[in-house]
PDB file of C-alpha atoms and ligand atoms in Angstrom:
ATOM      1  CA  MET A 525      -0.081  -0.036  -0.002  1.00 92.00           C
ATOM      2  CA  ALA A 526       1.150   3.559  -0.762  1.00 96.00           C
ATOM      3  CA  GLN A 527       1.626   6.057   2.026  1.00 97.00           C
ATOM      4  CA  VAL A 528       3.111   9.568   2.440  1.00 98.00           C
ATOM      5  CA  SER A 529       6.457   9.310   4.007  1.00 98.00           C
ATOM      6  CA  ALA A 530       7.547  12.983   3.728  1.00 98.00           C
ATOM      7  CA  ALA A 531       5.632  15.973   2.636  1.00 98.00           C
ATOM      8  CA  ARG A 532       6.168  19.786   2.660  1.00 98.00           C
ATOM      9  CA  TYR A 533       5.036  22.636   0.550  1.00 99.00           C
ATOM     10  CA  GLY A 534       5.244  26.375   0.272  1.00 99.00           C
ATOM     11  CA  LYS A 535       6.142  29.455  -1.779  1.00 98.00           C
ATOM     12  CA  ASP A 536       9.345  29.827  -3.538  1.00 98.00           C
ATOM     13  CA  ASN A 537      10.917  33.001  -5.083  1.00 98.00           C
ATOM     14  CA  ILE A 538       9.005  35.642  -3.141  1.00 99.00           C
ATOM     15  CA  ARG A 539      10.757  38.733  -4.221  1.00 98.00           C
ATOM     16  CA  VAL A 540      10.741  41.475  -1.640  1.00 98.00           C
ATOM     17  CA  TYR A 541      12.191  45.037  -1.527  1.00 99.00           C
ATOM     18  CA  LYS A 542      12.247  47.242   1.544  1.00 99.00           C
ATOM     19  CA  VAL A 543      13.495  50.868   1.831  1.00 98.00           C
ATOM     20  CA  HIS A 544      14.435  52.635   4.948  1.00 98.00           C
ATOM     21  CA  LYS A 545      14.150  56.480   4.651  1.00 98.00           C
ATOM     22  CA  ASP A 546      16.294  58.426   7.145  1.00 98.00           C
ATOM     23  CA  GLU A 547      14.283  61.764   7.530  1.00 97.00           C
ATOM     24  CA  GLN A 548      17.198  63.507   9.218  1.00 97.00           C
ATOM     25  CA  THR A 549      20.001  62.726   6.765  1.00 97.00           C
ATOM     26  CA  GLY A 550      17.811  62.230   3.709  1.00 97.00           C
ATOM     27  CA  PHE A 551      19.747  58.904   3.149  1.00 98.00           C
ATOM     28  CA  GLN A 552      17.804  55.841   2.109  1.00 98.00           C
ATOM     29  CA  THR A 553      18.825  52.364   2.568  1.00 98.00           C
ATOM     30  CA  VAL A 554      17.532  49.459   0.560  1.00 98.00           C
ATOM     31  CA  VAL A 555      17.277  45.596   0.984  1.00 98.00           C
ATOM     32  CA  GLU A 556      16.244  43.222  -1.798  1.00 98.00           C
ATOM     33  CA  MET A 557      15.670  39.631  -1.071  1.00 98.00           C
ATOM     34  CA  THR A 558      14.155  36.459  -2.433  1.00 99.00           C
ATOM     35  CA  VAL A 559      12.361  34.324   0.139  1.00 99.00           C
ATOM     36  CA  CYS A 560      11.192  30.641   0.152  1.00 99.00           C
ATOM     37  CA  VAL A 561       8.754  29.276   2.782  1.00 99.00           C
ATOM     38  CA  LEU A 562       8.308  25.531   3.251  1.00 99.00           C
ATOM     39  CA  LEU A 563       5.865  24.210   5.805  1.00 99.00           C
ATOM     40  CA  LYS A 564       5.536  20.742   7.344  1.00 98.00           C
ATOM     41  CA  GLY A 565       2.802  19.382   9.648  1.00 98.00           C
ATOM     42  CA  ASP A 566      -0.407  17.492   9.740  1.00 98.00           C
ATOM     43  CA  ILE A 567      -0.927  17.974   6.072  1.00 98.00           C
ATOM     44  CA  GLU A 568      -1.102  14.429   4.663  1.00 98.00           C
ATOM     45  CA  THR A 569      -4.864  14.487   4.085  1.00 98.00           C
ATOM     46  CA  SER A 570      -4.362  17.339   1.484  1.00 98.00           C
ATOM     47  CA  TYR A 571      -2.341  14.871  -0.537  1.00 98.00           C
ATOM     48  CA  THR A 572      -4.277  11.698   0.103  1.00 98.00           C
ATOM     49  CA  LYS A 573      -7.848  12.781   0.493  1.00 98.00           C
ATOM     50  CA  ALA A 574      -8.035  16.155  -1.328  1.00 98.00           C
ATOM     51  CA  ASP A 575      -8.486  17.807   2.106  1.00 98.00           C
ATOM     52  CA  ASN A 576      -7.786  21.413   1.435  1.00 98.00           C
ATOM     53  CA  THR A 577      -8.908  22.477   4.868  1.00 98.00           C
ATOM     54  CA  VAL A 578      -5.392  21.787   6.215  1.00 98.00           C
ATOM     55  CA  VAL A 579      -3.704  23.833   3.509  1.00 98.00           C
ATOM     56  CA  VAL A 580      -2.540  27.373   4.323  1.00 98.00           C
ATOM     57  CA  ALA A 581      -2.563  28.534   0.720  1.00 98.00           C
ATOM     58  CA  THR A 582       0.907  29.388  -0.778  1.00 99.00           C
ATOM     59  CA  ASP A 583      -0.566  32.755  -1.671  1.00 98.00           C
ATOM     60  CA  THR A 584      -1.225  33.332   1.935  1.00 99.00           C
ATOM     61  CA  MET A 585       2.359  32.577   2.620  1.00 98.00           C
ATOM     62  CA  LYS A 586       3.516  35.208   0.069  1.00 99.00           C
ATOM     63  CA  ASN A 587       1.221  37.875   1.716  1.00 99.00           C
ATOM     64  CA  THR A 588       2.508  36.945   5.132  1.00 99.00           C
ATOM     65  CA  VAL A 589       6.152  37.631   3.974  1.00 99.00           C
ATOM     66  CA  TYR A 590       5.243  41.030   2.722  1.00 99.00           C
ATOM     67  CA  ILE A 591       3.490  41.938   6.035  1.00 99.00           C
ATOM     68  CA  MET A 592       6.229  40.497   8.095  1.00 98.00           C
ATOM     69  CA  ALA A 593       8.674  42.615   6.099  1.00 99.00           C
ATOM     70  CA  LYS A 594       6.578  45.755   6.659  1.00 98.00           C
ATOM     71  CA  GLN A 595       6.188  45.170  10.414  1.00 98.00           C
ATOM     72  CA  ASN A 596       9.591  43.884  11.416  1.00 98.00           C
ATOM     73  CA  PRO A 597      13.275  44.525  10.504  1.00 98.00           C
ATOM     74  CA  VAL A 598      14.414  42.739   7.474  1.00 98.00           C
ATOM     75  CA  THR A 599      18.090  42.947   8.681  1.00 98.00           C
ATOM     76  CA  PRO A 600      19.937  40.971   9.573  1.00 98.00           C
ATOM     77  CA  PRO A 601      18.443  38.235   7.439  1.00 99.00           C
ATOM     78  CA  GLU A 602      18.833  35.705  10.200  1.00 99.00           C
ATOM     79  CA  LEU A 603      16.485  37.559  12.372  1.00 99.00           C
ATOM     80  CA  PHE A 604      13.900  38.135   9.519  1.00 99.00           C
ATOM     81  CA  GLY A 605      13.983  34.496   8.632  1.00 99.00           C
ATOM     82  CA  ALA A 606      13.524  33.381  12.251  1.00 99.00           C
ATOM     83  CA  ILE A 607      10.601  35.897  12.614  1.00 99.00           C
ATOM     84  CA  VAL A 608       8.766  34.455   9.592  1.00 99.00           C
ATOM     85  CA  ALA A 609       9.460  30.819  10.419  1.00 99.00           C
ATOM     86  CA  THR A 610       8.215  31.252  14.051  1.00 98.00           C
ATOM     87  CA  HIS A 611       5.015  33.086  12.897  1.00 99.00           C
ATOM     88  CA  PHE A 612       3.968  30.163  10.874  1.00 99.00           C
ATOM     89  CA  ILE A 613       4.483  27.449  13.703  1.00 98.00           C
ATOM     90  CA  ASP A 614       2.869  29.942  16.245  1.00 98.00           C
ATOM     91  CA  THR A 615      -0.138  30.905  14.062  1.00 98.00           C
ATOM     92  CA  TYR A 616      -1.153  27.449  12.700  1.00 98.00           C
ATOM     93  CA  LYS A 617      -1.884  24.644  15.241  1.00 98.00           C
ATOM     94  CA  HIS A 618      -1.302  21.889  12.695  1.00 98.00           C
ATOM     95  CA  ILE A 619       1.905  23.285  11.294  1.00 98.00           C
ATOM     96  CA  HIS A 620       4.862  21.973  13.173  1.00 98.00           C
ATOM     97  CA  GLU A 621       7.783  23.014  11.233  1.00 99.00           C
ATOM     98  CA  ALA A 622       8.696  26.011   9.009  1.00 99.00           C
ATOM     99  CA  GLU A 623      11.656  26.621   6.917  1.00 99.00           C
ATOM    100  CA  VAL A 624      12.455  30.020   5.661  1.00 99.00           C
ATOM    101  CA  LYS A 625      15.223  30.659   3.091  1.00 99.00           C
ATOM    102  CA  VAL A 626      16.249  34.343   2.563  1.00 99.00           C
ATOM    103  CA  LYS A 627      18.655  35.209  -0.132  1.00 99.00           C
ATOM    104  CA  VAL A 628      19.724  38.831   0.122  1.00 98.00           C
ATOM    105  CA  HIS A 629      20.936  40.449  -3.260  1.00 98.00           C
ATOM    106  CA  ARG A 630      23.705  43.136  -3.305  1.00 98.00           C
ATOM    107  CA  TRP A 631      22.643  46.738  -3.703  1.00 98.00           C
ATOM    108  CA  THR A 632      25.903  48.705  -2.933  1.00 98.00           C
ATOM    109  CA  ARG A 633      25.634  52.507  -2.473  1.00 98.00           C
ATOM    110  CA  LEU A 634      26.997  54.411  -5.495  1.00 98.00           C
ATOM    111  CA  ASN A 635      29.715  57.128  -4.924  1.00 98.00           C
ATOM    112  CA  VAL A 636      29.358  60.314  -7.122  1.00 98.00           C
ATOM    113  CA  ASP A 637      32.421  62.566  -7.055  1.00 98.00           C
ATOM    114  CA  GLY A 638      33.866  60.466  -4.161  1.00 97.00           C
ATOM    115  CA  LYS A 639      30.703  60.933  -2.027  1.00 98.00           C
ATOM    116  CA  PRO A 640      28.126  58.251  -0.978  1.00 98.00           C
ATOM    117  CA  HIS A 641      24.865  58.981  -2.871  1.00 98.00           C
ATOM    118  CA  PRO A 642      21.862  59.196  -0.779  1.00 98.00           C
ATOM    119  CA  HIS A 643      19.514  57.095  -2.919  1.00 98.00           C
ATOM    120  CA  SER A 644      21.444  55.225  -5.763  1.00 98.00           C
ATOM    121  CA  PHE A 645      22.912  51.730  -5.729  1.00 98.00           C
ATOM    122  CA  TYR A 646      24.569  49.309  -8.067  1.00 98.00           C
ATOM    123  CA  ARG A 647      24.765  45.443  -8.146  1.00 98.00           C
ATOM    124  CA  ASP A 648      28.336  44.643  -7.551  1.00 96.00           C
ATOM    125  CA  GLY A 649      28.241  40.957  -8.410  1.00 95.00           C
ATOM    126  CA  SER A 650      26.027  38.010  -8.276  1.00 96.00           C
ATOM    127  CA  GLU A 651      27.190  36.981  -4.701  1.00 98.00           C
ATOM    128  CA  THR A 652      24.295  36.633  -2.207  1.00 98.00           C
ATOM    129  CA  ARG A 653      23.959  36.429   1.571  1.00 98.00           C
ATOM    130  CA  ASN A 654      21.699  33.511   2.295  1.00 99.00           C
ATOM    131  CA  VAL A 655      20.023  32.254   5.431  1.00 99.00           C
ATOM    132  CA  GLU A 656      17.953  29.220   6.252  1.00 99.00           C
ATOM    133  CA  ALA A 657      15.952  29.564   9.394  1.00 99.00           C
ATOM    134  CA  THR A 658      13.941  26.458  10.539  1.00 99.00           C
ATOM    135  CA  ALA A 659      11.476  26.726  13.450  1.00 99.00           C
ATOM    136  CA  ILE A 660      10.337  23.351  14.801  1.00 98.00           C
ATOM    137  CA  GLU A 661       7.562  23.265  17.372  1.00 98.00           C
ATOM    138  CA  GLY A 662       9.252  22.442  20.768  1.00 97.00           C
ATOM    139  CA  LYS A 663      12.677  22.310  19.339  1.00 98.00           C
ATOM    140  CA  GLY A 664      13.698  25.858  18.861  1.00 98.00           C
ATOM    141  CA  ILE A 665      15.050  27.617  15.748  1.00 99.00           C
ATOM    142  CA  SER A 666      18.150  26.427  13.849  1.00 98.00           C
ATOM    143  CA  ILE A 667      19.822  28.853  11.441  1.00 99.00           C
ATOM    144  CA  ARG A 668      22.431  28.340   8.793  1.00 99.00           C
ATOM    145  CA  SER A 669      23.982  31.476   7.472  1.00 99.00           C
ATOM    146  CA  ALA A 670      25.916  31.517   4.178  1.00 99.00           C
ATOM    147  CA  ILE A 671      27.927  33.118   1.465  1.00 98.00           C
ATOM    148  CA  ALA A 672      26.818  32.137  -2.123  1.00 98.00           C
ATOM    149  CA  GLY A 673      27.799  32.820  -5.643  1.00 98.00           C
ATOM    150  CA  LEU A 674      31.190  34.547  -4.746  1.00 98.00           C
ATOM    151  CA  LEU A 675      33.238  34.008  -7.970  1.00 98.00           C
ATOM    152  CA  VAL A 676      37.085  33.969  -7.328  1.00 98.00           C
ATOM    153  CA  LEU A 677      40.114  33.272  -9.373  1.00 98.00           C
ATOM    154  CA  LYS A 678      43.869  33.119  -8.831  1.00 98.00           C
ATOM    155  CA  SER A 679      46.232  33.093 -11.608  1.00 98.00           C
ATOM    156  CA  THR A 680      48.993  31.182  -9.816  1.00 98.00           C
ATOM    157  CA  GLY A 681      49.768  29.948  -6.218  1.00 98.00           C
ATOM    158  CA  SER A 682      47.860  26.748  -6.636  1.00 98.00           C
ATOM    159  CA  ALA A 683      49.117  23.142  -7.331  1.00 98.00           C
ATOM    160  CA  PHE A 684      47.563  19.549  -7.448  1.00 98.00           C
ATOM    161  CA  HIS A 685      50.013  16.648  -7.608  1.00 98.00           C
ATOM    162  CA  THR A 686      50.747  13.164  -5.867  1.00 98.00           C
ATOM    163  CA  PHE A 687      47.186  12.097  -6.418  1.00 98.00           C
ATOM    164  CA  TYR A 688      46.018   8.501  -6.634  1.00 98.00           C
ATOM    165  CA  ARG A 689      47.160   7.097  -9.977  1.00 98.00           C
ATOM    166  CA  ASP A 690      45.870   4.048 -11.799  1.00 98.00           C
ATOM    167  CA  GLU A 691      45.030   2.739 -15.238  1.00 98.00           C
ATOM    168  CA  TYR A 692      42.122   5.392 -15.457  1.00 98.00           C
ATOM    169  CA  THR A 693      44.362   8.395 -14.710  1.00 98.00           C
ATOM    170  CA  THR A 694      45.510  10.810 -17.439  1.00 98.00           C
ATOM    171  CA  LEU A 695      45.934  14.011 -15.347  1.00 97.00           C
ATOM    172  CA  PRO A 696      49.532  15.010 -15.047  1.00 97.00           C
ATOM    173  CA  ASP A 697      51.005  16.422 -11.723  1.00 97.00           C
ATOM    174  CA  VAL A 698      50.508  20.192 -11.790  1.00 97.00           C
ATOM    175  CA  TYR A 699      52.722  22.491  -9.764  1.00 97.00           C
ATOM    176  CA  ASP A 700      51.387  25.864 -10.865  1.00 97.00           C
ATOM    177  CA  ARG A 701      47.779  26.153 -11.983  1.00 97.00           C
ATOM    178  CA  ILE A 702      44.797  28.560 -12.170  1.00 98.00           C
ATOM    179  CA  LEU A 703      42.412  28.057  -9.399  1.00 98.00           C
ATOM    180  CA  SER A 704      38.825  29.389  -9.678  1.00 98.00           C
ATOM    181  CA  THR A 705      35.665  28.700  -7.785  1.00 98.00           C
ATOM    182  CA  GLU A 706      32.211  29.863  -6.926  1.00 98.00           C
ATOM    183  CA  VAL A 707      32.216  30.007  -3.072  1.00 98.00           C
ATOM    184  CA  ASP A 708      29.250  28.424  -1.107  1.00 98.00           C
ATOM    185  CA  CYS A 709      30.202  28.770   2.519  1.00 98.00           C
ATOM    186  CA  GLY A 710      27.763  28.169   5.186  1.00 98.00           C
ATOM    187  CA  TRP A 711      27.982  28.215   9.095  1.00 99.00           C
ATOM    188  CA  THR A 712      25.338  26.805  11.372  1.00 98.00           C
ATOM    189  CA  TRP A 713      24.586  28.466  14.692  1.00 98.00           C
ATOM    190  CA  ASN A 714      24.055  26.592  17.926  1.00 98.00           C
ATOM    191  CA  THR A 715      20.310  26.077  18.144  1.00 98.00           C
ATOM    192  CA  PHE A 716      18.201  29.043  19.459  1.00 98.00           C
ATOM    193  CA  SER A 717      15.509  28.325  22.069  1.00 98.00           C
ATOM    194  CA  GLY A 718      13.131  30.931  20.394  1.00 98.00           C
ATOM    195  CA  ILE A 719      13.003  34.398  18.809  1.00 98.00           C
ATOM    196  CA  GLY A 720      14.232  36.200  22.052  1.00 98.00           C
ATOM    197  CA  GLU A 721      17.623  34.341  21.705  1.00 98.00           C
ATOM    198  CA  VAL A 722      17.737  35.004  18.078  1.00 98.00           C
ATOM    199  CA  GLU A 723      17.217  38.853  18.854  1.00 98.00           C
ATOM    200  CA  SER A 724      19.973  38.619  21.572  1.00 98.00           C
ATOM    201  CA  ALA A 725      22.368  37.196  18.858  1.00 98.00           C
ATOM    202  CA  VAL A 726      21.664  40.059  16.256  1.00 98.00           C
ATOM    203  CA  PRO A 727      24.915  41.905  16.827  1.00 97.00           C
ATOM    204  CA  LYS A 728      26.816  38.591  16.020  1.00 98.00           C
ATOM    205  CA  PHE A 729      25.237  37.883  12.594  1.00 98.00           C
ATOM    206  CA  ASP A 730      26.717  40.650  10.451  1.00 98.00           C
ATOM    207  CA  GLY A 731      30.257  40.162  12.120  1.00 98.00           C
ATOM    208  CA  ALA A 732      30.196  36.333  11.369  1.00 98.00           C
ATOM    209  CA  TRP A 733      29.452  37.038   7.751  1.00 98.00           C
ATOM    210  CA  GLU A 734      32.139  39.654   7.455  1.00 98.00           C
ATOM    211  CA  THR A 735      34.702  37.405   9.286  1.00 98.00           C
ATOM    212  CA  ALA A 736      33.811  34.196   7.101  1.00 98.00           C
ATOM    213  CA  ARG A 737      34.035  36.281   3.877  1.00 98.00           C
ATOM    214  CA  LYS A 738      37.386  37.894   4.825  1.00 98.00           C
ATOM    215  CA  ILE A 739      38.845  34.469   5.934  1.00 98.00           C
ATOM    216  CA  THR A 740      37.694  32.924   2.754  1.00 98.00           C
ATOM    217  CA  LEU A 741      39.097  35.674   0.526  1.00 98.00           C
ATOM    218  CA  ASP A 742      42.376  36.186   2.414  1.00 98.00           C
ATOM    219  CA  THR A 743      43.089  32.380   2.561  1.00 98.00           C
ATOM    220  CA  PHE A 744      42.253  31.934  -1.070  1.00 98.00           C
ATOM    221  CA  ALA A 745      44.561  34.731  -2.018  1.00 98.00           C
ATOM    222  CA  THR A 746      47.489  34.135   0.106  1.00 98.00           C
ATOM    223  CA  GLU A 747      47.795  30.437   0.702  1.00 98.00           C
ATOM    224  CA  VAL A 748      49.713  28.353  -1.831  1.00 98.00           C
ATOM    225  CA  SER A 749      46.981  25.716  -2.398  1.00 98.00           C
ATOM    226  CA  PRO A 750      47.940  21.995  -2.627  1.00 98.00           C
ATOM    227  CA  SER A 751      44.355  21.203  -3.374  1.00 98.00           C
ATOM    228  CA  VAL A 752      40.882  22.668  -3.068  1.00 98.00           C
ATOM    229  CA  GLN A 753      40.140  20.103  -0.290  1.00 98.00           C
ATOM    230  CA  ASN A 754      43.004  21.334   1.846  1.00 98.00           C
ATOM    231  CA  THR A 755      42.387  25.013   1.153  1.00 98.00           C
ATOM    232  CA  LEU A 756      38.741  24.534   2.093  1.00 98.00           C
ATOM    233  CA  TYR A 757      39.606  22.826   5.300  1.00 98.00           C
ATOM    234  CA  LYS A 758      42.023  25.567   6.322  1.00 98.00           C
ATOM    235  CA  MET A 759      39.175  28.205   5.708  1.00 98.00           C
ATOM    236  CA  CYS A 760      36.885  26.053   7.981  1.00 98.00           C
ATOM    237  CA  GLU A 761      39.343  25.813  10.890  1.00 98.00           C
ATOM    238  CA  GLN A 762      39.824  29.569  10.914  1.00 98.00           C
ATOM    239  CA  ILE A 763      36.007  30.317  10.830  1.00 98.00           C
ATOM    240  CA  MET A 764      35.360  27.865  13.579  1.00 98.00           C
ATOM    241  CA  ALA A 765      38.078  29.538  15.755  1.00 98.00           C
ATOM    242  CA  ALA A 766      36.692  32.950  15.016  1.00 98.00           C
ATOM    243  CA  VAL A 767      33.068  32.558  15.718  1.00 98.00           C
ATOM    244  CA  PRO A 768      32.502  30.393  18.949  1.00 98.00           C
ATOM    245  CA  GLU A 769      28.585  30.396  18.620  1.00 98.00           C
ATOM    246  CA  ILE A 770      28.672  28.198  15.537  1.00 98.00           C
ATOM    247  CA  GLY A 771      28.681  24.449  15.677  1.00 98.00           C
ATOM    248  CA  SER A 772      29.800  23.720  11.996  1.00 98.00           C
ATOM    249  CA  VAL A 773      31.076  25.252   8.859  1.00 98.00           C
ATOM    250  CA  ASP A 774      30.422  23.828   5.408  1.00 98.00           C
ATOM    251  CA  TYR A 775      31.856  24.676   1.963  1.00 98.00           C
ATOM    252  CA  SER A 776      30.782  23.513  -1.452  1.00 98.00           C
ATOM    253  CA  LEU A 777      33.456  24.442  -4.074  1.00 98.00           C
ATOM    254  CA  PRO A 778      33.256  23.858  -7.619  1.00 98.00           C
ATOM    255  CA  ASN A 779      36.771  23.449  -9.281  1.00 98.00           C
ATOM    256  CA  LYS A 780      36.287  25.661 -12.438  1.00 98.00           C
ATOM    257  CA  HIS A 781      38.973  24.349 -14.744  1.00 98.00           C
ATOM    258  CA  TYR A 782      41.085  26.396 -17.218  1.00 98.00           C
ATOM    259  CA  PHE A 783      42.851  24.222 -19.738  1.00 97.00           C
ATOM    260  CA  GLU A 784      46.176  25.027 -21.311  1.00 97.00           C
ATOM    261  CA  ILE A 785      45.987  25.234 -25.139  1.00 98.00           C
ATOM    262  CA  ASP A 786      48.986  23.640 -27.000  1.00 98.00           C
ATOM    263  CA  MET A 787      49.747  25.906 -30.025  1.00 98.00           C
ATOM    264  CA  SER A 788      53.011  24.277 -31.005  1.00 98.00           C
ATOM    265  CA  TRP A 789      51.290  23.109 -34.259  1.00 98.00           C
ATOM    266  CA  HIS A 790      51.261  26.758 -35.430  1.00 98.00           C
ATOM    267  CA  LYS A 791      54.715  27.851 -36.258  1.00 98.00           C
ATOM    268  CA  GLY A 792      55.965  26.330 -32.986  1.00 98.00           C
ATOM    269  CA  LEU A 793      54.197  28.633 -30.774  1.00 98.00           C
ATOM    270  CA  LYS A 794      55.007  28.002 -27.107  1.00 98.00           C
ATOM    271  CA  ASN A 795      51.968  28.167 -24.899  1.00 98.00           C
ATOM    272  CA  THR A 796      52.237  25.347 -22.323  1.00 96.00           C
ATOM    273  CA  GLY A 797      53.896  24.991 -18.931  1.00 94.00           C
ATOM    274  CA  LYS A 798      55.889  28.270 -18.044  1.00 95.00           C
ATOM    275  CA  ASP A 799      54.978  29.643 -21.411  1.00 97.00           C
ATOM    276  CA  ALA A 800      51.179  29.412 -20.836  1.00 97.00           C
ATOM    277  CA  GLU A 801      49.358  32.649 -21.256  1.00 98.00           C
ATOM    278  CA  VAL A 802      46.143  31.819 -23.269  1.00 98.00           C
ATOM    279  CA  TYR A 803      43.905  29.309 -21.635  1.00 98.00           C
ATOM    280  CA  ALA A 804      40.475  27.820 -22.459  1.00 98.00           C
ATOM    281  CA  PRO A 805      38.020  28.329 -19.606  1.00 98.00           C
ATOM    282  CA  GLN A 806      35.788  25.245 -19.144  1.00 98.00           C
ATOM    283  CA  SER A 807      32.170  25.543 -18.177  1.00 96.00           C
ATOM    284  CA  ASP A 808      31.828  21.815 -17.694  1.00 97.00           C
ATOM    285  CA  PRO A 809      32.530  19.366 -16.345  1.00 98.00           C
ATOM    286  CA  ASN A 810      33.831  20.782 -13.166  1.00 98.00           C
ATOM    287  CA  GLY A 811      35.210  19.262  -9.968  1.00 98.00           C
ATOM    288  CA  LEU A 812      32.981  19.622  -6.816  1.00 98.00           C
ATOM    289  CA  ILE A 813      34.651  19.654  -3.466  1.00 98.00           C
ATOM    290  CA  GLN A 814      32.378  19.698  -0.299  1.00 98.00           C
ATOM    291  CA  CYS A 815      33.198  19.361   3.291  1.00 98.00           C
ATOM    292  CA  THR A 816      31.490  20.003   6.671  1.00 98.00           C
ATOM    293  CA  VAL A 817      33.662  20.670   9.785  1.00 98.00           C
ATOM    294  CA  THR A 818      32.301  20.534  13.276  1.00 98.00           C
ATOM    295  CA  ARG A 819      33.869  20.793  16.737  1.00 96.00           C
TER     296      ARG A 819
HETATM  297  O1  LIG B1359      42.140  20.423  -5.961  1.00 87.84           O
HETATM  298  C1  LIG B1359      41.885  19.499  -6.600  1.00 87.84           C
HETATM  299  N1  LIG B1359      41.275  18.405  -6.057  1.00 87.84           N
HETATM  300  C2  LIG B1359      40.807  17.324  -6.757  1.00 87.84           C
HETATM  301  O2  LIG B1359      40.236  16.363  -6.089  1.00 87.84           O
HETATM  302  C3  LIG B1359      41.160  17.220  -7.963  1.00 87.84           C
HETATM  303  N2  LIG B1359      40.790  16.266  -9.050  1.00 87.84           N
HETATM  304  C4  LIG B1359      41.256  16.819 -10.214  1.00 87.84           C
HETATM  305  O3  LIG B1359      41.235  16.219 -11.316  1.00 87.84           O
HETATM  306  N3  LIG B1359      41.887  18.105 -10.043  1.00 87.84           N
HETATM  307  C5  LIG B1359      41.703  18.307  -8.779  1.00 87.84           C
HETATM  308  N4  LIG B1359      42.098  19.516  -7.970  1.00 87.84           N
END
């Protein structure tokens, strides 16, 4: 016999923009985010018996996100995600778990003639600041904060050699290579008992994001990387040491390959090894290196 073993539903890609207008200075501050809400609870009968009485419409979830954004701070995203998630489990008796994902897009203030402009911004890259806040009835709120879509490249200072070799291996040892990746780095906070504890932690959230971003970028740039695996682990170690309130750090790093192009067939042109200047960036396949580090 068939039965529901897992079910959740919600609204994805809820786009929200909020502006704060400082009447004193005339400066405006903007936040744009994309939100996903997913609910779990006593909802099986909506699947098995067409019982819509247990269904909080996904349209209602969208409306709720707008109203929560009007009535509450939307920064830091950890707090906003926790507020929305808690709302759903507190408001609906039959909803026992709410996961709220918040993706914050970059709007960086424009400078005009060296001065910050009061109401103009630009998108400086596809990087986003992400939060997943999950409120579970009786179990508190778990939060994972993350950096996603941060594209980096170094033109030297990376090697990969002495790896496992067998009859399937063609890759040569490389002592100087290009290293490029799109950083997805997350850190999971020790579980919060409720919204009050999340509010108390508000001063920590922006600092942790800045610290994780700085460690990621500085380590990427300055370390001579023996492999993506080892570089990633060194980043994790430093973030764990710098932010005591987190229980784990995870990275997912695609290895975006740049291949040398042999041009010797054309008039003996030298473009490999130490003479390599023109490379062919590869869109696929890519390596994918992932790791979670706990205490
Ligand atoms: O840093 C790397 N790790 C690997 O596991 C790997 N595999 C590969 O082909 N190149 C690389 N580079």
